[in-house]
PDB file of C-alpha atoms in Angstrom:
ATOM      1  CA  MET A  10     -47.825  52.445  -6.505  1.00 51.00           C
ATOM      2  CA  LEU A  11     -47.132  55.657  -4.490  1.00 61.00           C
ATOM      3  CA  LYS A  12     -49.804  54.824  -1.916  1.00 66.00           C
ATOM      4  CA  PHE A  13     -47.198  54.880   0.871  1.00 65.00           C
ATOM      5  CA  ALA A  14     -45.663  58.212  -0.176  1.00 63.00           C
ATOM      6  CA  ALA A  15     -47.724  60.371   2.209  1.00 58.00           C
ATOM      7  CA  SER A  16     -46.455  58.532   5.299  1.00 58.00           C
ATOM      8  CA  TYR A  17     -42.941  58.680   3.879  1.00 56.00           C
ATOM      9  CA  ARG A  18     -43.076  62.473   3.422  1.00 56.00           C
ATOM     10  CA  ILE A  19     -44.212  62.898   7.017  1.00 47.00           C
ATOM     11  CA  LEU A  20     -41.196  60.902   8.137  1.00 55.00           C
ATOM     12  CA  LEU A  21     -38.856  63.008   6.022  1.00 53.00           C
ATOM     13  CA  ARG A  22     -40.015  66.092   7.929  1.00 45.00           C
ATOM     14  CA  MET A  23     -39.056  64.577  11.272  1.00 48.00           C
ATOM     15  CA  PRO A  24     -35.989  66.341  12.729  1.00 46.00           C
ATOM     16  CA  VAL A  25     -32.730  64.447  12.702  1.00 47.00           C
ATOM     17  CA  ARG A  26     -31.784  63.769  16.306  1.00 44.00           C
ATOM     18  CA  GLY A  27     -28.872  65.821  17.594  1.00 44.00           C
ATOM     19  CA  GLY A  28     -28.285  67.937  14.471  1.00 43.00           C
ATOM     20  CA  PRO A  29     -27.098  67.211  10.932  1.00 46.00           C
ATOM     21  CA  PRO A  30     -26.057  63.644  10.032  1.00 50.00           C
ATOM     22  CA  GLY A  31     -22.534  62.954  11.184  1.00 49.00           C
ATOM     23  CA  SER A  32     -22.145  66.213  13.103  1.00 47.00           C
ATOM     24  CA  ARG A  33     -20.580  64.457  16.115  1.00 48.00           C
ATOM     25  CA  ARG A  34     -18.278  62.072  14.280  1.00 47.00           C
ATOM     26  CA  GLU A  35     -14.692  61.838  15.395  1.00 48.00           C
ATOM     27  CA  THR A  36     -12.237  62.511  12.582  1.00 49.00           C
ATOM     28  CA  SER A  37      -9.753  60.161  14.213  1.00 48.00           C
ATOM     29  CA  MET A  38     -12.088  57.237  13.410  1.00 44.00           C
ATOM     30  CA  ARG A  39     -12.674  57.977   9.735  1.00 50.00           C
ATOM     31  CA  HIS A  40     -10.257  55.272   8.606  1.00 72.00           C
ATOM     32  CA  VAL A  41     -12.536  52.554  10.027  1.00 75.00           C
ATOM     33  CA  ALA A  42     -14.850  50.945   7.449  1.00 93.00           C
ATOM     34  CA  ALA A  43     -17.990  50.655   9.562  1.00 97.00           C
ATOM     35  CA  VAL A  44     -21.188  49.009   8.321  1.00 98.00           C
ATOM     36  CA  LEU A  45     -24.584  49.507   9.953  1.00 98.00           C
ATOM     37  CA  VAL A  46     -26.948  46.540   9.676  1.00 98.00           C
ATOM     38  CA  VAL A  47     -30.657  46.815  10.481  1.00 98.00           C
ATOM     39  CA  GLY A  48     -32.593  43.581  10.516  1.00 97.00           C
ATOM     40  CA  PRO A  49     -34.174  40.752  12.486  1.00 97.00           C
ATOM     41  CA  ALA A  50     -32.799  38.971  15.519  1.00 97.00           C
ATOM     42  CA  ASP A  51     -32.570  35.376  14.277  1.00 95.00           C
ATOM     43  CA  PRO A  52     -31.901  32.921  17.126  1.00 94.00           C
ATOM     44  CA  THR A  53     -30.195  30.446  14.763  1.00 94.00           C
ATOM     45  CA  SER A  54     -27.645  33.077  13.635  1.00 94.00           C
ATOM     46  CA  ALA A  55     -28.072  31.665  10.129  1.00 93.00           C
ATOM     47  CA  ALA A  56     -29.505  35.031   9.099  1.00 94.00           C
ATOM     48  CA  GLY A  57     -30.345  38.362  10.699  1.00 95.00           C
ATOM     49  CA  VAL A  58     -28.064  40.787  12.489  1.00 97.00           C
ATOM     50  CA  THR A  59     -25.878  38.149  14.150  1.00 96.00           C
ATOM     51  CA  ALA A  60     -25.080  36.584  10.782  1.00 97.00           C
ATOM     52  CA  ASP A  61     -24.349  40.042   9.367  1.00 97.00           C
ATOM     53  CA  VAL A  62     -22.012  40.899  12.238  1.00 97.00           C
ATOM     54  CA  LEU A  63     -20.043  37.659  11.797  1.00 96.00           C
ATOM     55  CA  THR A  64     -19.735  38.150   8.037  1.00 97.00           C
ATOM     56  CA  ILE A  65     -18.781  41.829   8.156  1.00 97.00           C
ATOM     57  CA  ALA A  66     -16.144  41.228  10.841  1.00 95.00           C
ATOM     58  CA  SER A  67     -14.679  38.371   8.790  1.00 94.00           C
ATOM     59  CA  GLN A  68     -14.171  40.829   5.922  1.00 94.00           C
ATOM     60  CA  GLY A  69     -12.196  43.269   8.042  1.00 93.00           C
ATOM     61  CA  ALA A  70     -14.911  45.932   8.441  1.00 96.00           C
ATOM     62  CA  TYR A  71     -16.522  47.008  11.706  1.00 96.00           C
ATOM     63  CA  PRO A  72     -20.150  45.922  12.253  1.00 97.00           C
ATOM     64  CA  LEU A  73     -22.778  48.079  13.939  1.00 98.00           C
ATOM     65  CA  SER A  74     -26.216  46.547  14.440  1.00 97.00           C
ATOM     66  CA  VAL A  75     -29.796  47.577  15.174  1.00 98.00           C
ATOM     67  CA  VAL A  76     -32.529  44.961  15.653  1.00 98.00           C
ATOM     68  CA  SER A  77     -35.806  45.784  13.865  1.00 97.00           C
ATOM     69  CA  GLU A  78     -37.704  42.492  14.298  1.00 96.00           C
ATOM     70  CA  MET A  79     -37.727  39.295  16.327  1.00 96.00           C
ATOM     71  CA  CYS A  80     -37.825  35.938  14.518  1.00 94.00           C
ATOM     72  CA  LEU A  81     -39.621  32.923  15.929  1.00 94.00           C
ATOM     73  CA  ARG A  82     -37.758  30.056  14.312  1.00 93.00           C
ATOM     74  CA  ASP A  83     -35.211  27.286  14.607  1.00 94.00           C
ATOM     75  CA  THR A  84     -33.156  25.498  11.964  1.00 94.00           C
ATOM     76  CA  ALA A  85     -36.116  23.277  11.043  1.00 94.00           C
ATOM     77  CA  GLN A  86     -39.009  25.731  10.813  1.00 92.00           C
ATOM     78  CA  PHE A  87     -40.031  29.368  10.657  1.00 91.00           C
ATOM     79  CA  ASP A  88     -43.104  30.566  12.566  1.00 91.00           C
ATOM     80  CA  ALA A  89     -43.137  34.360  12.422  1.00 90.00           C
ATOM     81  CA  ARG A  90     -41.229  37.595  12.651  1.00 91.00           C
ATOM     82  CA  ILE A  91     -42.505  40.369  14.894  1.00 94.00           C
ATOM     83  CA  ALA A  92     -41.655  44.011  14.249  1.00 94.00           C
ATOM     84  CA  LEU A  93     -40.382  46.170  17.099  1.00 96.00           C
ATOM     85  CA  ASP A  94     -41.615  49.721  17.677  1.00 97.00           C
ATOM     86  CA  PRO A  95     -40.434  51.711  14.591  1.00 97.00           C
ATOM     87  CA  GLU A  96     -39.776  54.832  16.713  1.00 97.00           C
ATOM     88  CA  LEU A  97     -37.480  52.844  18.991  1.00 97.00           C
ATOM     89  CA  VAL A  98     -35.634  51.350  16.010  1.00 98.00           C
ATOM     90  CA  LEU A  99     -35.213  54.795  14.423  1.00 97.00           C
ATOM     91  CA  GLU A 100     -33.980  56.322  17.674  1.00 97.00           C
ATOM     92  CA  GLN A 101     -31.263  53.694  18.056  1.00 97.00           C
ATOM     93  CA  ALA A 102     -30.257  53.823  14.392  1.00 98.00           C
ATOM     94  CA  ARG A 103     -29.988  57.609  14.385  1.00 97.00           C
ATOM     95  CA  MET A 104     -27.919  57.581  17.569  1.00 97.00           C
ATOM     96  CA  ILE A 105     -25.315  55.280  16.037  1.00 97.00           C
ATOM     97  CA  LEU A 106     -25.347  57.017  12.650  1.00 97.00           C
ATOM     98  CA  GLU A 107     -24.636  60.356  14.296  1.00 95.00           C
ATOM     99  CA  ASP A 108     -21.893  58.854  16.441  1.00 94.00           C
ATOM    100  CA  ALA A 109     -19.956  56.576  14.084  1.00 92.00           C
ATOM    101  CA  PRO A 110     -18.498  57.056  10.572  1.00 92.00           C
ATOM    102  CA  VAL A 111     -20.797  54.596   8.810  1.00 96.00           C
ATOM    103  CA  ALA A 112     -19.536  53.814   5.300  1.00 97.00           C
ATOM    104  CA  ALA A 113     -22.359  51.468   4.207  1.00 98.00           C
ATOM    105  CA  ILE A 114     -25.816  50.425   5.389  1.00 98.00           C
ATOM    106  CA  LYS A 115     -27.347  46.965   4.999  1.00 98.00           C
ATOM    107  CA  LEU A 116     -31.079  46.449   5.564  1.00 98.00           C
ATOM    108  CA  THR A 117     -33.138  43.279   5.595  1.00 97.00           C
ATOM    109  CA  LEU A 118     -36.546  43.981   4.061  1.00 96.00           C
ATOM    110  CA  PRO A 119     -38.942  44.161   7.032  1.00 95.00           C
ATOM    111  CA  GLY A 120     -42.294  42.438   7.275  1.00 92.00           C
ATOM    112  CA  SER A 121     -44.385  45.468   8.267  1.00 94.00           C
ATOM    113  CA  VAL A 122     -45.404  48.573   6.339  1.00 95.00           C
ATOM    114  CA  ASP A 123     -44.713  50.847   9.305  1.00 96.00           C
ATOM    115  CA  MET A 124     -41.134  49.599   9.529  1.00 97.00           C
ATOM    116  CA  VAL A 125     -40.614  50.003   5.783  1.00 97.00           C
ATOM    117  CA  VAL A 126     -41.791  53.626   5.987  1.00 97.00           C
ATOM    118  CA  ALA A 127     -39.581  54.289   9.004  1.00 97.00           C
ATOM    119  CA  LEU A 128     -36.450  52.807   7.447  1.00 97.00           C
ATOM    120  CA  ALA A 129     -37.059  54.575   4.140  1.00 98.00           C
ATOM    121  CA  GLY A 130     -37.101  57.878   5.976  1.00 97.00           C
ATOM    122  CA  LEU A 131     -33.917  56.947   7.821  1.00 97.00           C
ATOM    123  CA  VAL A 132     -31.812  55.979   4.824  1.00 97.00           C
ATOM    124  CA  SER A 133     -33.001  59.006   2.829  1.00 97.00           C
ATOM    125  CA  ASP A 134     -31.136  61.189   5.343  1.00 96.00           C
ATOM    126  CA  TYR A 135     -27.933  59.313   4.436  1.00 96.00           C
ATOM    127  CA  GLY A 136     -28.268  59.188   0.673  1.00 94.00           C
ATOM    128  CA  ASN A 137     -24.501  59.412   0.177  1.00 96.00           C
ATOM    129  CA  VAL A 138     -23.984  56.124   2.075  1.00 97.00           C
ATOM    130  CA  PRO A 139     -24.249  52.973  -0.111  1.00 98.00           C
ATOM    131  CA  LEU A 140     -27.344  50.945   0.761  1.00 98.00           C
ATOM    132  CA  VAL A 141     -27.530  47.159   0.349  1.00 98.00           C
ATOM    133  CA  ILE A 142     -30.967  45.579   0.746  1.00 98.00           C
ATOM    134  CA  GLU A 143     -31.458  41.882   1.396  1.00 98.00           C
ATOM    135  CA  ALA A 144     -34.745  40.318   0.281  1.00 96.00           C
ATOM    136  CA  PRO A 145     -34.833  37.453   2.816  1.00 93.00           C
ATOM    137  CA  SER A 146     -36.095  33.937   2.205  1.00 88.00           C
ATOM    138  CA  LEU A 147     -38.508  34.576   5.109  1.00 84.00           C
ATOM    139  CA  ILE A 148     -40.719  36.300   2.523  1.00 85.00           C
ATOM    140  CA  LEU A 149     -41.626  32.889   1.106  1.00 82.00           C
ATOM    141  CA  ASN A 150     -42.800  31.655   4.534  1.00 78.00           C
ATOM    142  CA  GLU A 151     -45.124  34.539   5.248  1.00 73.00           C
ATOM    143  CA  ASP A 152     -48.835  35.033   4.549  1.00 67.00           C
ATOM    144  CA  ASP A 153     -49.344  35.092   0.793  1.00 62.00           C
ATOM    145  CA  THR A 154     -52.386  37.353   1.124  1.00 67.00           C
ATOM    146  CA  ASP A 155     -50.527  40.366   2.531  1.00 78.00           C
ATOM    147  CA  ASP A 156     -48.024  41.819   0.099  1.00 86.00           C
ATOM    148  CA  SER A 157     -48.334  45.381   1.404  1.00 91.00           C
ATOM    149  CA  PRO A 158     -44.869  45.423   3.086  1.00 92.00           C
ATOM    150  CA  LEU A 159     -43.302  44.279  -0.191  1.00 93.00           C
ATOM    151  CA  SER A 160     -45.250  46.851  -2.200  1.00 92.00           C
ATOM    152  CA  ALA A 161     -44.162  49.550   0.235  1.00 95.00           C
ATOM    153  CA  ALA A 162     -40.537  48.412  -0.049  1.00 95.00           C
ATOM    154  CA  ILE A 163     -40.670  48.590  -3.848  1.00 95.00           C
ATOM    155  CA  GLU A 164     -42.055  52.114  -3.679  1.00 95.00           C
ATOM    156  CA  LEU A 165     -39.920  53.543  -0.875  1.00 97.00           C
ATOM    157  CA  LEU A 166     -36.775  51.466  -0.259  1.00 97.00           C
ATOM    158  CA  LEU A 167     -35.679  49.940  -3.571  1.00 97.00           C
ATOM    159  CA  PRO A 168     -35.215  53.330  -5.301  1.00 97.00           C
ATOM    160  CA  GLN A 169     -32.585  54.134  -2.670  1.00 98.00           C
ATOM    161  CA  ALA A 170     -30.637  50.874  -3.026  1.00 98.00           C
ATOM    162  CA  ALA A 171     -27.169  50.553  -4.479  1.00 98.00           C
ATOM    163  CA  VAL A 172     -27.794  46.780  -4.645  1.00 98.00           C
ATOM    164  CA  LEU A 173     -30.798  44.566  -3.954  1.00 98.00           C
ATOM    165  CA  VAL A 174     -29.817  40.959  -3.119  1.00 98.00           C
ATOM    166  CA  GLY A 175     -32.185  37.995  -3.166  1.00 96.00           C
ATOM    167  CA  ASP A 176     -32.623  34.555  -4.641  1.00 94.00           C
ATOM    168  CA  VAL A 177     -34.757  34.084  -7.737  1.00 93.00           C
ATOM    169  CA  ALA A 178     -37.811  32.680  -5.927  1.00 91.00           C
ATOM    170  CA  VAL A 179     -37.856  35.533  -3.417  1.00 92.00           C
ATOM    171  CA  CYS A 180     -37.442  38.156  -6.134  1.00 93.00           C
ATOM    172  CA  ARG A 181     -40.322  36.637  -8.098  1.00 91.00           C
ATOM    173  CA  ARG A 182     -42.496  37.098  -5.007  1.00 90.00           C
ATOM    174  CA  LEU A 183     -41.263  40.666  -4.719  1.00 91.00           C
ATOM    175  CA  VAL A 184     -42.143  41.419  -8.348  1.00 91.00           C
ATOM    176  CA  SER A 185     -45.563  39.779  -8.039  1.00 87.00           C
ATOM    177  CA  SER A 186     -46.459  42.117  -5.151  1.00 84.00           C
ATOM    178  CA  ALA A 187     -46.374  45.224  -7.314  1.00 76.00           C
ATOM    179  CA  PHE A 188     -46.547  44.290 -10.984  1.00 74.00           C
ATOM    180  CA  GLU A 189     -49.344  42.864 -13.095  1.00 69.00           C
ATOM    181  CA  GLY A 190     -48.753  39.739 -15.166  1.00 65.00           C
ATOM    182  CA  ASP A 191     -47.340  36.275 -14.586  1.00 67.00           C
ATOM    183  CA  GLU A 192     -43.939  36.774 -12.977  1.00 69.00           C
ATOM    184  CA  SER A 193     -43.337  32.997 -13.033  1.00 68.00           C
ATOM    185  CA  GLN A 194     -42.774  33.279 -16.782  1.00 76.00           C
ATOM    186  CA  LEU A 195     -40.104  35.979 -16.493  1.00 84.00           C
ATOM    187  CA  SER A 196     -36.559  34.966 -17.366  1.00 88.00           C
ATOM    188  CA  VAL A 197     -33.792  35.804 -14.904  1.00 89.00           C
ATOM    189  CA  GLU A 198     -32.784  38.694 -17.155  1.00 90.00           C
ATOM    190  CA  ASP A 199     -36.343  40.062 -17.306  1.00 91.00           C
ATOM    191  CA  LEU A 200     -36.752  39.643 -13.549  1.00 92.00           C
ATOM    192  CA  GLY A 201     -33.579  41.648 -12.933  1.00 93.00           C
ATOM    193  CA  ALA A 202     -34.695  44.311 -15.391  1.00 93.00           C
ATOM    194  CA  ALA A 203     -38.099  44.604 -13.692  1.00 93.00           C
ATOM    195  CA  LEU A 204     -36.488  45.155 -10.288  1.00 94.00           C
ATOM    196  CA  CYS A 205     -33.926  47.625 -11.652  1.00 96.00           C
ATOM    197  CA  ALA A 206     -36.877  49.536 -13.137  1.00 94.00           C
ATOM    198  CA  THR A 207     -38.036  50.246  -9.561  1.00 93.00           C
ATOM    199  CA  GLY A 208     -35.003  52.503  -9.170  1.00 95.00           C
ATOM    200  CA  ALA A 209     -32.456  50.135  -7.626  1.00 97.00           C
ATOM    201  CA  ASP A 210     -29.003  50.731  -9.107  1.00 98.00           C
ATOM    202  CA  HIS A 211     -28.208  47.011  -9.201  1.00 98.00           C
ATOM    203  CA  VAL A 212     -30.008  43.729  -8.511  1.00 98.00           C
ATOM    204  CA  LEU A 213     -28.086  40.559  -7.631  1.00 98.00           C
ATOM    205  CA  LEU A 214     -30.187  37.447  -8.314  1.00 97.00           C
ATOM    206  CA  LEU A 215     -28.855  34.391  -6.510  1.00 96.00           C
ATOM    207  CA  GLY A 216     -29.161  30.822  -7.707  1.00 89.00           C
ATOM    208  CA  GLY A 217     -30.513  31.165 -11.205  1.00 61.00           C
ATOM    209  CA  ALA A 218     -29.787  27.604 -12.332  1.00 55.00           C
ATOM    210  CA  ALA A 219     -30.363  24.025 -11.197  1.00 61.00           C
ATOM    211  CA  GLY A 220     -27.945  21.104 -11.143  1.00 71.00           C
ATOM    212  CA  VAL A 221     -24.496  20.851  -9.617  1.00 83.00           C
ATOM    213  CA  GLN A 222     -23.700  24.496 -10.321  1.00 90.00           C
ATOM    214  CA  VAL A 223     -25.390  27.671  -9.175  1.00 93.00           C
ATOM    215  CA  VAL A 224     -25.373  30.857 -11.257  1.00 94.00           C
ATOM    216  CA  HIS A 225     -25.630  34.332  -9.735  1.00 96.00           C
ATOM    217  CA  VAL A 226     -26.474  37.241 -12.046  1.00 96.00           C
ATOM    218  CA  LEU A 227     -25.798  40.937 -11.335  1.00 97.00           C
ATOM    219  CA  HIS A 228     -28.081  43.322 -13.214  1.00 97.00           C
ATOM    220  CA  GLY A 229     -27.677  47.053 -13.737  1.00 97.00           C
ATOM    221  CA  SER A 230     -29.783  49.652 -15.489  1.00 92.00           C
ATOM    222  CA  SER A 231     -28.297  48.690 -18.851  1.00 93.00           C
ATOM    223  CA  GLY A 232     -28.622  44.912 -18.424  1.00 95.00           C
ATOM    224  CA  VAL A 233     -26.479  42.056 -17.108  1.00 96.00           C
ATOM    225  CA  VAL A 234     -23.238  43.286 -15.546  1.00 97.00           C
ATOM    226  CA  ARG A 235     -21.682  39.937 -14.604  1.00 96.00           C
ATOM    227  CA  ARG A 236     -22.415  36.261 -14.030  1.00 95.00           C
ATOM    228  CA  ASP A 237     -20.669  34.146 -11.416  1.00 95.00           C
ATOM    229  CA  VAL A 238     -20.799  30.357 -11.302  1.00 94.00           C
ATOM    230  CA  PHE A 239     -20.138  28.294  -8.165  1.00 95.00           C
ATOM    231  CA  GLU A 240     -20.481  24.675  -7.174  1.00 92.00           C
ATOM    232  CA  ARG A 241     -23.734  24.066  -5.349  1.00 90.00           C
ATOM    233  CA  ALA A 242     -23.376  22.985  -1.699  1.00 89.00           C
ATOM    234  CA  SER A 243     -23.719  19.254  -1.138  1.00 88.00           C
ATOM    235  CA  VAL A 244     -26.692  19.844   1.215  1.00 91.00           C
ATOM    236  CA  PRO A 245     -29.132  22.754   1.666  1.00 91.00           C
ATOM    237  CA  VAL A 246     -27.578  25.501   3.798  1.00 94.00           C
ATOM    238  CA  LEU A 247     -29.365  28.460   5.370  1.00 93.00           C
ATOM    239  CA  GLY A 248     -28.364  32.077   4.943  1.00 94.00           C
ATOM    240  CA  LEU A 249     -26.686  32.528   1.544  1.00 95.00           C
ATOM    241  CA  ALA A 250     -28.424  35.862   0.854  1.00 96.00           C
ATOM    242  CA  SER A 251     -27.480  37.077   4.333  1.00 97.00           C
ATOM    243  CA  SER A 252     -23.823  36.223   3.809  1.00 97.00           C
ATOM    244  CA  VAL A 253     -23.673  37.766   0.340  1.00 98.00           C
ATOM    245  CA  SER A 254     -25.436  41.017   1.237  1.00 98.00           C
ATOM    246  CA  ALA A 255     -23.404  41.589   4.415  1.00 98.00           C
ATOM    247  CA  ALA A 256     -20.082  40.863   2.705  1.00 98.00           C
ATOM    248  CA  LEU A 257     -21.127  43.093  -0.183  1.00 98.00           C
ATOM    249  CA  ALA A 258     -21.874  45.955   2.197  1.00 98.00           C
ATOM    250  CA  ALA A 259     -18.422  45.478   3.755  1.00 98.00           C
ATOM    251  CA  GLY A 260     -16.798  45.668   0.319  1.00 98.00           C
ATOM    252  CA  LEU A 261     -18.672  48.846  -0.586  1.00 98.00           C
ATOM    253  CA  ALA A 262     -17.716  50.356   2.776  1.00 98.00           C
ATOM    254  CA  GLU A 263     -14.077  49.742   1.941  1.00 96.00           C
ATOM    255  CA  GLY A 264     -14.426  51.582  -1.361  1.00 96.00           C
ATOM    256  CA  GLN A 265     -14.816  48.718  -3.831  1.00 97.00           C
ATOM    257  CA  GLY A 266     -16.996  49.166  -6.891  1.00 97.00           C
ATOM    258  CA  VAL A 267     -20.183  47.126  -7.100  1.00 98.00           C
ATOM    259  CA  PRO A 268     -18.966  44.428  -9.562  1.00 98.00           C
ATOM    260  CA  ALA A 269     -15.745  43.790  -7.608  1.00 98.00           C
ATOM    261  CA  ALA A 270     -17.569  43.849  -4.277  1.00 98.00           C
ATOM    262  CA  VAL A 271     -20.148  41.374  -5.599  1.00 98.00           C
ATOM    263  CA  GLN A 272     -17.448  38.961  -6.750  1.00 98.00           C
ATOM    264  CA  ALA A 273     -15.684  39.098  -3.372  1.00 98.00           C
ATOM    265  CA  ALA A 274     -18.985  38.748  -1.489  1.00 98.00           C
ATOM    266  CA  LEU A 275     -20.000  35.656  -3.445  1.00 98.00           C
ATOM    267  CA  ARG A 276     -16.641  34.034  -2.747  1.00 97.00           C
ATOM    268  CA  CYS A 277     -17.004  34.809   0.962  1.00 96.00           C
ATOM    269  CA  ALA A 278     -20.549  33.415   1.096  1.00 96.00           C
ATOM    270  CA  HIS A 279     -19.745  30.205  -0.752  1.00 95.00           C
ATOM    271  CA  ALA A 280     -16.659  29.650   1.396  1.00 95.00           C
ATOM    272  CA  ALA A 281     -18.909  29.891   4.475  1.00 94.00           C
ATOM    273  CA  GLU A 282     -21.339  27.441   2.851  1.00 93.00           C
ATOM    274  CA  GLY A 283     -18.442  25.072   2.239  1.00 92.00           C
ATOM    275  CA  ARG A 284     -17.752  25.065   5.983  1.00 93.00           C
ATOM    276  CA  HIS A 285     -21.390  24.262   6.815  1.00 92.00           C
ATOM    277  CA  PHE A 286     -22.320  22.092   9.762  1.00 91.00           C
ATOM    278  CA  ARG A 287     -25.441  20.616  11.318  1.00 92.00           C
ATOM    279  CA  LEU A 288     -26.283  22.775  14.325  1.00 89.00           C
ATOM    280  CA  GLY A 289     -29.748  21.447  15.165  1.00 90.00           C
ATOM    281  CA  MET A 290     -32.321  19.037  13.792  1.00 93.00           C
ATOM    282  CA  GLY A 291     -33.092  21.070  10.650  1.00 93.00           C
ATOM    283  CA  THR A 292     -31.140  22.651   7.781  1.00 93.00           C
ATOM    284  CA  ALA A 293     -27.369  23.093   8.004  1.00 93.00           C
ATOM    285  CA  VAL A 294     -25.903  26.523   8.821  1.00 94.00           C
ATOM    286  CA  PRO A 295     -22.874  28.205   7.235  1.00 94.00           C
ATOM    287  CA  GLY A 296     -19.522  28.323   8.961  1.00 94.00           C
ATOM    288  CA  ARG A 297     -18.925  32.059   9.145  1.00 91.00           C
ATOM    289  CA  GLY A 298     -16.213  33.929  10.974  1.00 67.00           C
ATOM    290  CA  THR A 299     -13.013  33.327   9.031  1.00 51.00           C
ATOM    291  CA  ARG A 300     -11.810  34.992   5.844  1.00 49.00           C
ATOM    292  CA  LYS A 301     -10.887  32.733   2.900  1.00 45.00           C
TER     293      LYS A 301
END
């Protein structure tokens, strides 16, 4: 732990472009609940910034988006994600943050250490803005031998998160990257506690049960905050974590508390799953774009 802190401190000393955060914001636009998403460009739109934009707009908030990575994938397979230049990503993100009244930020955990360090420096300048972090299922498809981006995220990004969102399998991989012991033996409650111990205010673990129902568990620093039970989709559907985390960020941007925003986000995500359809030759995609 703390091996990425030196790079992070260097980034914190970088000047904020154009003056203090928010110095050029128009007061006439402060009523708009805007959400900035930073994440991969996913050509299927099942996840990534396009999925976030669709979900946030369906919840009545205004989406702003910055691409940090490119995904090589279709609905049947995932090949890779390729990080863009971190300086370019930071430049674009800072431009929009200084221009628009952003009320929440949603990040997808990146697959490179350099991008983790860059984004950690960015969000630290906006510590009063709620941060939602999605731990994407892409983590399970990537090289098992390189956990350094996950370790960096645990050290630098998770302590700044209002909520970390990810399914149980992904969060086990996240825990295994930085903690000793057999994470496969951890209960859902212990897994949530371990991730909250990193400094995240809340951890939302998706899909903690098998069978016809799916159980989502929200953890806080003092333990389980709430459990929500939904009917499992009739077929596998891509993008549940993307839908939940984006809708959650929209709820926080509109002033909802975390438990209420989580409940609304889960309803939104499962409604989109219920409208799933077969886009290509692989897994079904959610039907986003309308509020239920």
